Coordinates of C-alpha atoms in Angstrom, one line a residue:
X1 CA 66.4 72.6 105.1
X2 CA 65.5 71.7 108.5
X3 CA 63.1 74.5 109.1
X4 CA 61.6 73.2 105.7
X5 CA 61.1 69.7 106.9
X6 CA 59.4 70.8 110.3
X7 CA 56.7 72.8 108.0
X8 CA 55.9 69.7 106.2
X9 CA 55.6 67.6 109.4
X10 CA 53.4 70.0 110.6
X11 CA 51.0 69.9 107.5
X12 CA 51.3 66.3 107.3
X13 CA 50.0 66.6 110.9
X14 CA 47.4 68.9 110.2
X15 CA 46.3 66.9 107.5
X16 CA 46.0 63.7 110.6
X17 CA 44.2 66.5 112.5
X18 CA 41.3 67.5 109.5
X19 CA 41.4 64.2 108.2
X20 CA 40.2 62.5 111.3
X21 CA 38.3 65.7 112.9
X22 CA 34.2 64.7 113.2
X23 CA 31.2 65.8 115.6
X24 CA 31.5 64.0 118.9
X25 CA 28.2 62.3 120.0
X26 CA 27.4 62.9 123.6
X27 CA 26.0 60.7 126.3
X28 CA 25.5 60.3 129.7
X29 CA 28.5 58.2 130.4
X30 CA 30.0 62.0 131.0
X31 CA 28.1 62.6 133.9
X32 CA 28.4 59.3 135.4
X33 CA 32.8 59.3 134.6
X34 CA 32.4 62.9 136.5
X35 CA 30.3 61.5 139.4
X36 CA 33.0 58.9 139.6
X37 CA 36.0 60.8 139.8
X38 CA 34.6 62.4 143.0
X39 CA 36.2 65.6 142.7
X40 CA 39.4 64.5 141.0
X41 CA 40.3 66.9 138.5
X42 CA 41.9 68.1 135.8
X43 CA 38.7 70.4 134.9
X44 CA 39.0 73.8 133.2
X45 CA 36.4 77.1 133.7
X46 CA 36.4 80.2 132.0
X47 CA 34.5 83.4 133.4
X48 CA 33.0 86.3 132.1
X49 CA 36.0 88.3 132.8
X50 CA 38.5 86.2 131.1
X51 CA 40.2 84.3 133.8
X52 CA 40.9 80.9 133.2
X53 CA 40.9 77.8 136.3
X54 CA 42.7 74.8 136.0
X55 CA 41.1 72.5 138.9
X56 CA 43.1 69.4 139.9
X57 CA 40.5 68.8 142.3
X58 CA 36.7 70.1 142.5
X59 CA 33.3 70.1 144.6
X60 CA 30.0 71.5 143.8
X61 CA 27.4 73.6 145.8
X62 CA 24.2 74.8 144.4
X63 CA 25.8 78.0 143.4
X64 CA 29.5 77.6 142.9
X65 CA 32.0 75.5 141.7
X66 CA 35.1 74.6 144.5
X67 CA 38.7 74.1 143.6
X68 CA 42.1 74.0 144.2
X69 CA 44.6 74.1 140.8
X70 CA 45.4 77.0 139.6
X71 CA 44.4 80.4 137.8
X72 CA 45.8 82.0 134.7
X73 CA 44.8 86.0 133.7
X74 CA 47.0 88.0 131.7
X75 CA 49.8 85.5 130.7
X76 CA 50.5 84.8 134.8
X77 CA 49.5 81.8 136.2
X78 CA 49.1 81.6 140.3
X79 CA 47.7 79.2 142.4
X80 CA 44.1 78.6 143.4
X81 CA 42.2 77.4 146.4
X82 CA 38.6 79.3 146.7
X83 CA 35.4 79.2 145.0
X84 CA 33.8 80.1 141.5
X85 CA 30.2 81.6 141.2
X86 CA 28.1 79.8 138.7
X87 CA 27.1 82.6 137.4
X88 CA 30.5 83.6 136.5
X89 CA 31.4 80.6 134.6
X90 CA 30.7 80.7 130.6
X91 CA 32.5 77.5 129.8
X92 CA 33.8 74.4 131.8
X93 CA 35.9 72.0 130.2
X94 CA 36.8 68.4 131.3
X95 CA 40.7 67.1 130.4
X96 CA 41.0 63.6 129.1
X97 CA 42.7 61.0 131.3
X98 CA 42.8 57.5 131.3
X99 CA 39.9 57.1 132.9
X100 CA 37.8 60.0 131.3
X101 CA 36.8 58.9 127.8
X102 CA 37.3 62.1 125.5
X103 CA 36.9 65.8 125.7
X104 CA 33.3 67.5 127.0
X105 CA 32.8 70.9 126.7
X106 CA 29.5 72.9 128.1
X107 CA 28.6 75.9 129.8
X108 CA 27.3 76.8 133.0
X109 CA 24.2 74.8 133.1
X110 CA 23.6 72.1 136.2
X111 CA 21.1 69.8 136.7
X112 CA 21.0 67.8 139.7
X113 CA 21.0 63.7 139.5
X114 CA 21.2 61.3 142.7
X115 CA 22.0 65.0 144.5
X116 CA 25.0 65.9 142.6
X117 CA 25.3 68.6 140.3
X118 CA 26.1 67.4 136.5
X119 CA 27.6 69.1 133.6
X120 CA 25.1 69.0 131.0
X121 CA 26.3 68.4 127.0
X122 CA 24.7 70.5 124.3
X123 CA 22.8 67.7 122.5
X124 CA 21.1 66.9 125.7
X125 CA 19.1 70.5 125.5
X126 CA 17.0 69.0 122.9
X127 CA 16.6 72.4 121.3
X128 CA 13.1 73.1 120.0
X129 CA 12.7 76.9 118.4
X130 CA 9.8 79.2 118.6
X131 CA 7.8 79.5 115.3
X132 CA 10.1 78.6 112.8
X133 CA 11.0 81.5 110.2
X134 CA 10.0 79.5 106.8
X135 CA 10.6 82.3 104.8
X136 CA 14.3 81.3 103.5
X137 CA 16.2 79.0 101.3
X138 CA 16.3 75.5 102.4
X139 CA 19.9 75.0 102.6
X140 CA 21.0 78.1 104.9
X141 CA 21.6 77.5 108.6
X142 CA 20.3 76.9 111.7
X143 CA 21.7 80.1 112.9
X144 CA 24.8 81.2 115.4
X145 CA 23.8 83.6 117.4
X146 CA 20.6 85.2 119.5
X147 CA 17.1 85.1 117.8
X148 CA 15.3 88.2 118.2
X149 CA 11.4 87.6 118.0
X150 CA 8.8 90.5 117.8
X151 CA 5.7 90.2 119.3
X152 CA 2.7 90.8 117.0
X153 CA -0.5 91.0 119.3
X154 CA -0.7 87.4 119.1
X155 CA 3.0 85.3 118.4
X156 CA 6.3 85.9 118.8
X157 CA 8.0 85.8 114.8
X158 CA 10.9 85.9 114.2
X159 CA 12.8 88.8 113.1
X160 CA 16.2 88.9 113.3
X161 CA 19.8 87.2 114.5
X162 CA 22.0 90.0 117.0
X163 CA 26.2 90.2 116.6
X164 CA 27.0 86.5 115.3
X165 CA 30.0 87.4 114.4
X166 CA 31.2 88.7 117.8
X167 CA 32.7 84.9 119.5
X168 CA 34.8 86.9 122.3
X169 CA 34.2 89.5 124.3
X170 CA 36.9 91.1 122.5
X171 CA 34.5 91.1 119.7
X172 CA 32.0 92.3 121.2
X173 CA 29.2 94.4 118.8
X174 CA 25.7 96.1 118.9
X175 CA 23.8 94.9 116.0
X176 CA 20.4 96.7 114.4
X177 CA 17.5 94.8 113.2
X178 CA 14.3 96.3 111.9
X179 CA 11.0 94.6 113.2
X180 CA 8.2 94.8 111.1
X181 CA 6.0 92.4 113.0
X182 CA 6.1 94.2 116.4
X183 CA 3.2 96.4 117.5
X184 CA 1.9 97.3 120.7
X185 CA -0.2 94.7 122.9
X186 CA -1.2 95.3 126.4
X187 CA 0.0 98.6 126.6
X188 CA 3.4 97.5 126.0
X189 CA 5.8 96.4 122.9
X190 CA 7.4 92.7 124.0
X191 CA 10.6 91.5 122.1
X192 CA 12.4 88.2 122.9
X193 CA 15.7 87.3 123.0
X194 CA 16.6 83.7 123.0
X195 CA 19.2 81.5 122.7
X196 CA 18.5 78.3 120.8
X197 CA 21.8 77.1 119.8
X198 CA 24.7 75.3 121.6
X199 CA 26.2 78.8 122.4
X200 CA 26.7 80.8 125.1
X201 CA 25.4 84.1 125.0
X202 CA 26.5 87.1 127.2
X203 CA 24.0 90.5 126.6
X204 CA 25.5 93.8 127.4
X205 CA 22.0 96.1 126.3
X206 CA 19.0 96.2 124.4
X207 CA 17.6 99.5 123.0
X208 CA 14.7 99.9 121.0
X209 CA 14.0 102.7 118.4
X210 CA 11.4 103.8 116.7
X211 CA 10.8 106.2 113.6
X212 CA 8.0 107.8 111.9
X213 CA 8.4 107.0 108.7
X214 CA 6.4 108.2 105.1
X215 CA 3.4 105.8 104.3
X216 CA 3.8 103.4 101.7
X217 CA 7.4 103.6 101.7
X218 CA 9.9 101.0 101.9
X219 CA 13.0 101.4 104.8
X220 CA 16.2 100.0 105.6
X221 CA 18.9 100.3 107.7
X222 CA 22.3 101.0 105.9
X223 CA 25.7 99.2 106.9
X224 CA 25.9 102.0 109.9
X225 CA 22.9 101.4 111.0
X226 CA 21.2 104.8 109.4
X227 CA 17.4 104.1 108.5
X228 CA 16.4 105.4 105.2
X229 CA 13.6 105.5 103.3
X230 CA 13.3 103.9 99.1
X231 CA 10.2 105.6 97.2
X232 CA 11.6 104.2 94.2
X233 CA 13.8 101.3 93.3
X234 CA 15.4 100.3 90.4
X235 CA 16.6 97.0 89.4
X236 CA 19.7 96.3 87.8
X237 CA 19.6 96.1 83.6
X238 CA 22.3 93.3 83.5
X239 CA 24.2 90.9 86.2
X240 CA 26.5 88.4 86.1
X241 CA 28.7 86.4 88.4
X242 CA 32.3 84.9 88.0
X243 CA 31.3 82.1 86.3
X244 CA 29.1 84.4 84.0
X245 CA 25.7 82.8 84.7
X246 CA 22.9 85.7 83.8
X247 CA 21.8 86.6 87.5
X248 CA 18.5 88.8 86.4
X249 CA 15.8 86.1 86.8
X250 CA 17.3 85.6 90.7
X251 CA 18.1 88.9 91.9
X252 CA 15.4 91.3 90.0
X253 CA 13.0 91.5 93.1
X254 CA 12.3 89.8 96.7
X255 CA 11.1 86.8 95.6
X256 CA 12.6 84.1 97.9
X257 CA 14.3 82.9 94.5
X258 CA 17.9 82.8 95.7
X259 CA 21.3 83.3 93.7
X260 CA 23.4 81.1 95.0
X261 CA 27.3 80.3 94.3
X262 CA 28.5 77.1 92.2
X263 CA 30.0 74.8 94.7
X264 CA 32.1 72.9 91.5
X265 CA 33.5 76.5 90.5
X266 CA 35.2 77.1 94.1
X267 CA 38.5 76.1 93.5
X268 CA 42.2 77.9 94.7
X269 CA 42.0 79.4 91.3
X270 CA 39.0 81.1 91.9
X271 CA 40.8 82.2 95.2
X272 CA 37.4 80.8 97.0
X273 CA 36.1 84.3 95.9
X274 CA 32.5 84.9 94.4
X275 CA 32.6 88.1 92.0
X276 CA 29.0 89.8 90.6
X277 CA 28.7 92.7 89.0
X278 CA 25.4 94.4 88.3
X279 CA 25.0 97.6 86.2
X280 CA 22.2 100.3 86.6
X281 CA 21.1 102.7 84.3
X282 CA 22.1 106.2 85.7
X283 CA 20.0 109.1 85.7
X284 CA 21.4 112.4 84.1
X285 CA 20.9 114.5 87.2
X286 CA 21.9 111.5 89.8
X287 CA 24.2 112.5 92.5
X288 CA 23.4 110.1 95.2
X289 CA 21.8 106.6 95.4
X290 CA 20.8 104.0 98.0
X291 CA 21.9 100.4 97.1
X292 CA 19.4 97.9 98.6
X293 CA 20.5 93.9 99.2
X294 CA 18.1 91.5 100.5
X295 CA 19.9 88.3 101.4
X296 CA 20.6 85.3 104.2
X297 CA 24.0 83.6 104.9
X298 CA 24.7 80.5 104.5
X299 CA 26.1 77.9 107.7
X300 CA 29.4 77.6 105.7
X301 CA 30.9 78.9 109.2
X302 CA 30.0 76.0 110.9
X303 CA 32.0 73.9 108.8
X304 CA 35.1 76.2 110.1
X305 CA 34.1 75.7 113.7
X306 CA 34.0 72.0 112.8
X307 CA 37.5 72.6 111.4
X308 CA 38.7 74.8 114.1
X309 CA 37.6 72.6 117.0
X310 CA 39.2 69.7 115.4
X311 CA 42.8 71.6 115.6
X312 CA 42.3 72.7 118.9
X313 CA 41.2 69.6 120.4
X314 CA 41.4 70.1 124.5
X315 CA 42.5 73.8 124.1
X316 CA 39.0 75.5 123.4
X317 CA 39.2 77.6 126.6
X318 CA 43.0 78.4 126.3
X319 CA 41.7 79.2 122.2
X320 CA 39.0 82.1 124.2
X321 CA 41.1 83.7 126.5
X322 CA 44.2 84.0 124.0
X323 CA 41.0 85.7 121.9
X324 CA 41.1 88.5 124.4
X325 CA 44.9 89.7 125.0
X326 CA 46.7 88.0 121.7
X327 CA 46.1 91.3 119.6
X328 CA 47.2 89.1 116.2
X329 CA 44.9 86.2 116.9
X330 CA 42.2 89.2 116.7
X331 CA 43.6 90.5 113.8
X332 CA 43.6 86.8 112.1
X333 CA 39.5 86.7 113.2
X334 CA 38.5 90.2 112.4
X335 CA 40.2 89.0 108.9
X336 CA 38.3 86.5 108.1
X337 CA 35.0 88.0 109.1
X338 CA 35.7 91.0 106.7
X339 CA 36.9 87.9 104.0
X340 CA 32.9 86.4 105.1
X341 CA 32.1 89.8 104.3
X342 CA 30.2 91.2 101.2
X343 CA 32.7 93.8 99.7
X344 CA 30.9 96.9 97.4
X345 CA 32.8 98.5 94.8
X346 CA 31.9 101.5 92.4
X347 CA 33.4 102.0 88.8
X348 CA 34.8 105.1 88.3
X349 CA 35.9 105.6 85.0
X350 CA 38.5 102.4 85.1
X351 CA 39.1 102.3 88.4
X352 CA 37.0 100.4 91.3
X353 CA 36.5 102.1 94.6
X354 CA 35.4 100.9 97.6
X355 CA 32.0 101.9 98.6
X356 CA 31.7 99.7 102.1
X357 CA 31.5 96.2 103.5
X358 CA 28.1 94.3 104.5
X359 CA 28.9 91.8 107.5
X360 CA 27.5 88.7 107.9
X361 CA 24.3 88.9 110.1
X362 CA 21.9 85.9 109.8
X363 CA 21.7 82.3 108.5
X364 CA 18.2 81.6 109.7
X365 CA 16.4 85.1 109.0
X366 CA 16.4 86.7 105.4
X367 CA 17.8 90.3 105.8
X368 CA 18.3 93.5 103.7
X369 CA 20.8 95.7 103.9
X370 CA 21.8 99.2 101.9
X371 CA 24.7 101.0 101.5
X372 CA 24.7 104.5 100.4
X373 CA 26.5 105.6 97.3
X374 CA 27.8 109.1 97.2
X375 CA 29.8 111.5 94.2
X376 CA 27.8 109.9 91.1
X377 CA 28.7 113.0 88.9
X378 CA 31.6 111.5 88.3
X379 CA 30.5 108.2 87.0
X380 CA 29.9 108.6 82.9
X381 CA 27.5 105.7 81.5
X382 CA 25.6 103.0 83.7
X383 CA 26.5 102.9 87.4
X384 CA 28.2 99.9 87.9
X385 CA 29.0 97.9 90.5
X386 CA 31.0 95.0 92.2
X387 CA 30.2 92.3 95.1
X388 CA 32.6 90.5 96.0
X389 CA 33.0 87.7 98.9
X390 CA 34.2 84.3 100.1
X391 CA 32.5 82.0 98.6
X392 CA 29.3 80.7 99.2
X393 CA 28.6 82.6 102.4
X394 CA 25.8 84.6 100.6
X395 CA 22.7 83.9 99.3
X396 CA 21.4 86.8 96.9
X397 CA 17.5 87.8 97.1
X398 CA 17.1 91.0 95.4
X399 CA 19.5 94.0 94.4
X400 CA 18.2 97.2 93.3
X401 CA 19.1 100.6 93.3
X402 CA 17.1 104.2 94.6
X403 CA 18.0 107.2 92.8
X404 CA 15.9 109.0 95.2
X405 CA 17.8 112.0 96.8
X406 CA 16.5 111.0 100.5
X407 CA 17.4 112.2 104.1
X408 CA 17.8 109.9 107.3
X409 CA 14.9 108.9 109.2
X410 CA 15.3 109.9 113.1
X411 CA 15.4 107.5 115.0
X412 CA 14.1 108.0 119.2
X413 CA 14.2 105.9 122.1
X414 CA 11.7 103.9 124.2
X415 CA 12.1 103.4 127.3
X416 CA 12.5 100.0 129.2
X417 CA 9.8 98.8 131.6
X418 CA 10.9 95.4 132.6
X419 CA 12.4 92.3 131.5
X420 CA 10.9 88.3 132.3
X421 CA 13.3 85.9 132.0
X422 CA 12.7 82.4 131.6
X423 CA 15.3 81.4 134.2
X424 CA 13.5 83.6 136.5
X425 CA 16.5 85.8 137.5
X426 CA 16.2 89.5 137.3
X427 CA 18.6 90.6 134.5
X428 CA 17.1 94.0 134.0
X429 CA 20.2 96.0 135.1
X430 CA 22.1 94.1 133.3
X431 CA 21.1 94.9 129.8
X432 CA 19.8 98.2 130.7
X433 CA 23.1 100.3 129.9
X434 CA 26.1 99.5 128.0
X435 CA 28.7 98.6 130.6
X436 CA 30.7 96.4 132.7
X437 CA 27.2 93.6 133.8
X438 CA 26.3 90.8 131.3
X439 CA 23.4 88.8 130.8
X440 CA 23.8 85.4 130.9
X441 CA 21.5 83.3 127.9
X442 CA 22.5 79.5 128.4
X443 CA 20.1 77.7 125.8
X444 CA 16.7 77.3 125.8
X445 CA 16.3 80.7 128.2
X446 CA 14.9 83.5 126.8
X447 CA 14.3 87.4 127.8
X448 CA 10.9 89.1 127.3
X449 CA 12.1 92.7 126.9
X450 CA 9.0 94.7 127.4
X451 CA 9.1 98.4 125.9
X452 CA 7.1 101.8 126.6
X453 CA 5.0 102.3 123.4
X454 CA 3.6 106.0 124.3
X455 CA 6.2 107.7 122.1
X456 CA 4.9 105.3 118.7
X457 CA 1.7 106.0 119.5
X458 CA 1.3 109.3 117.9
X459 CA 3.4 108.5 114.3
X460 CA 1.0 107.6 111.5
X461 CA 3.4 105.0 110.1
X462 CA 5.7 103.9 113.1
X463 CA 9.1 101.6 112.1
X464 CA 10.8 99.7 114.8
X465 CA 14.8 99.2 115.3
X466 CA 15.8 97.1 117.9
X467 CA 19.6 96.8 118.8
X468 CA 21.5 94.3 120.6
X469 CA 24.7 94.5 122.0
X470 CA 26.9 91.2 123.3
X471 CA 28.9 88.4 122.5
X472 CA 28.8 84.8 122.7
X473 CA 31.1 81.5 122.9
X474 CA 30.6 78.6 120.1
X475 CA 30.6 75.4 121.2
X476 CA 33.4 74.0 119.2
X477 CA 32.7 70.4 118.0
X478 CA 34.2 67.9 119.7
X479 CA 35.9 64.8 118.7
X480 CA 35.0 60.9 118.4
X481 CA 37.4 58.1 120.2
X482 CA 39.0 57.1 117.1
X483 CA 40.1 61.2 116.4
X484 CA 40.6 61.9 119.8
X485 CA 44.0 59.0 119.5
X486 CA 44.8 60.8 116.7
X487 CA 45.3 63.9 118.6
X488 CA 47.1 62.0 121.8
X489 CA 49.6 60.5 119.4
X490 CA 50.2 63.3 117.1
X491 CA 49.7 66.5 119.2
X492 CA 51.4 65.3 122.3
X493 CA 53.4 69.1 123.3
X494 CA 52.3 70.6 120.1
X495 CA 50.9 74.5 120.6
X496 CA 47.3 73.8 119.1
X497 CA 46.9 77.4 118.9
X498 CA 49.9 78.0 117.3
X499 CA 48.9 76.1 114.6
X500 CA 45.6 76.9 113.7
X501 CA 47.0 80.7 113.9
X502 CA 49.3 79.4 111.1
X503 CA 46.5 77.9 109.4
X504 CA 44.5 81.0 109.8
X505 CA 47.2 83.6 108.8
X506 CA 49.6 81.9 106.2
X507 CA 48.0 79.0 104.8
X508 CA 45.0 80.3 103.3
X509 CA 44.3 78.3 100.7
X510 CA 45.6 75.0 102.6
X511 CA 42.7 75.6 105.0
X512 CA 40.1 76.4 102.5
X513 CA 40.1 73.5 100.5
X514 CA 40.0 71.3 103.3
X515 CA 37.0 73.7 104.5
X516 CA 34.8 73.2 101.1
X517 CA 35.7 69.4 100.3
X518 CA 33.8 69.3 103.8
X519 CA 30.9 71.6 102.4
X520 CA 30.7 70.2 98.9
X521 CA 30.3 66.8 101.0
X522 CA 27.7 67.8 103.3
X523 CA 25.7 69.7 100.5
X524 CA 25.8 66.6 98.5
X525 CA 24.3 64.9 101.2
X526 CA 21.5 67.5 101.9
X527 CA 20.4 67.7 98.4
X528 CA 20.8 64.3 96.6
X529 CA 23.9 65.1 93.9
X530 CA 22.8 68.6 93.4
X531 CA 25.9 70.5 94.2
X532 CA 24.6 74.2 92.8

């Protein structure tokens, strides 16, 4: 009984917590409360190698931060009186006291004002992207991770979004991304990495492929990153979704006419699950096929960040390093991104197999996607298959299949030349080689990654491939006045982390429908009442 009662307290407080969790709005006041406390702490940094300060007092230098608190790695916590290198620090955090009004968090990014350094807040980037990517649905995202632009002999367009879902190092990924636009200028082939998004971005390496593939066919790369060619696709002869809307008019061919889940469907009974299922007709002599998805994602994830900040409150940095040793906090995120994920499944007589999982990858650029299918001797009457995902993270272009018995295209390297960065550091070693050195992107800088095009020079039909490897650090939303008292009364002592853990791991479905009353409400705003 007792244990019972503490659990309801705890979702009653949650419930507080959700109920009065909104974006903060930032100002200037922050700076001018920081150059008041002259050096008076408590202030918080995390650095790239996951050690976290706690600063009762602090000073500033050009180029580091100066302390004396304390230092926490590895679950041991030891004094601290030395200095921090700017370029170190991916996050500094400042504690609310009486004096300091609310919870600022930022990255490493200084300007100077009457001669002191001051922390700057992410609305005051005023973030203005390169040549917008129109093609896409209206009501996707504003992306969450780096843009990777392709320069076509005259413009930089946009091409792709690089590992969005890695938000820790221990996360951290090499995504693919195919750039049509790119094509040698200058004897060179330039593609930019930027960082337009109150994030912080840390690059491991860059690589850049290319392949010679067969004129006037189509390629894509499959969920492992495998280019293949399609001479033929075929689109599905029927499709349907859970709530058995006909899908063929949205998903027959790349038409920028999106499928797109029904918001007033998305209910615990549902399990917050989309279901389609599309069936092919199978050729006799068919023993392998390439299934092609061209889609976006939607920004349903910021509406968990919103969510997630709101829990955490003042223990965002505590939340990042506890992402790198707490091996089930891991598990709990790496769960939820496969959830996000777009699950394949074959019929096999009456039994549905597995064919893969398609990750999120972009909420800004439209995408595609294949997966291969093998062992279709087996499968008697129409190929038929499944998707299957939480719902509304996906946004459905085109699906088709290729029958076509196909081998990989091969893929080679180009070398490096240099790399211009807009912060005028030299970060060419650092995202040369996959190792130990990061790249710091803070937003609004950019790299111009420039690339030896001698190799594509001599292919009739050359296809580019560009991979990123990295990670980066949301910016949680913080929390108004009138929220932030709802926090000092209510999570005085309570483990934050603890709880959103419990949110995130055994209460499912309390989490959810508090996530999509917030996205059913901020769709209804975007689009009038539409809610579909």
């Amino acid at each position: 009984m007792k244990a019972t009662k503490y659990f309801i307290r705890l979702l009653i407080l949650i419930v507080a917590i959700i109920g009065g969790g909104c974006a903060a709005t930032y100002n200037l006041k922050n700076k001018t409360d920081l150059k008041e406390q002259e050096g008076n702490g408590p202030i918080r940094a995390l650095t790239n190698d996951s050690l976290l300060y706690t600063l009762e007092t602090f000073s500033f230098t050009d180029s580091h931060l100066k302390g004396r608190g304390t230092l926490k790695k590895q679950g041991l916590t030891v004094p601290f009186d030395d200095s921090i290198p700017f370029n170190h620090i991916v996050f500094i955090e400042g504690l609310q006291t009486s004096t300091w009004k609310g919870i600022w968090v930022v990255p490493m990014a200084f300007v100077l004002i009457s001669g002191l350094p001051a922390l700057l807040t992410p609305n005051e980037f005023g973030i203005k992207r390169f040549p917008a990517y129109d093609n896409r649905p209206h009501d996707t995202g504003t992306g969450s991770c780096p843009y990777v632009y392709a320069f076509d002999g005259k413009q930089f367009r946009l091409e792709a979004e690089a590992f969005g879902t890695s938000v820790s190092k221990s996360l951290e990924a090499q995504t693919f991304s195919l750039l049509p636009s790119l094509v040698p200028a200058d004897c060179r082939l330039t593609v930019r990495v930027s960082n337009e998004r109150p994030e912080t971005h840390l690059l491991n390496s860059v690589n850049l492929f290319v392949a010679d593939a067969p004129e006037n066919s189509s390629v894509v790369l499959d969920i492992n990153n495998v280019l293949w060619q399609l001479p033929n696709t075929e689109a599905p002869v029927a499709a349907i979704d859970n709530s058995g809307k006909n899908l063929l008019n949205d998903i027959m061919t790349k038409d920028n006419c999106y499928w797109k889940s029904n918001l007033t469907n998305i209910t615990i009974n549902t399990g917050f699950r989309d279901t389609l299922e599309f069936d092919f007709k199978l050729p006799q002599d068919a023993s392998e096929a390439t299934l092609f998805i061209h889609a976006i994602n939607t920004e349903l994830i910021n509406e968990v960040y919103s969510y997630m900040g709101a829990v955490l409150g003042d223990a965002t940095l505590q939340f990042y390093q506890a992402l790198e040793h707490d091996s089930k906090l891991q598990r709990n995120i790496r769960d939820w991104i496969s959830e996000c994920s777009l699950k394949i499944e074959m019929l096999d007589g009456t039994t549905w197999k597995e064919a893969g999982m398609m990750p999120p990858e972009a909420n800004v650029v439209p995408f595609s996607r294949a997966i291969r299918l093998c062992n279709l001797s087996s499968v008697k009457g129409p190929l038929r298959l499944r998707l299957s995902t939480l719902s509304d993270v996906w946004r459905l272009d085109a699906v088709s299949v290729d029958f076509s018995p196909v081998k990989p295209l091969q893929l080679q390297a180009l070398e490096m030349n240099s790399v211009s960065a807009s912060d005028n550091r030299d970060w060419e070693k650092a995202i040369k080689s996959n190792d130990s050195s990061y790249a710091l992107i803070l937003p609004l800088d950019y790299f111009d990654i420039h690339f030896n095009p001698v190799i594509a020079l001599g292919m009739k039909n050359p296809v580019y491939v560009f991979a990123a490897q990295g990670y980066l650090y949301e910016w949680f939303p913080t929390q108004t006045e009138s929220a932030m008292s709802v926090f000092s009364d209510t999570m005085k002592g309570v483990d934050r982390i603890a709880i959103l853990k419990l949110l995130l791991d055994k209460q499912r479905n309390f989490f959810l429908t508090h996530i999509y009353e917030g996205w059913r409400k901020s769709n209804l705003v975007e689009n009038g009442s539409r809610t579909n």
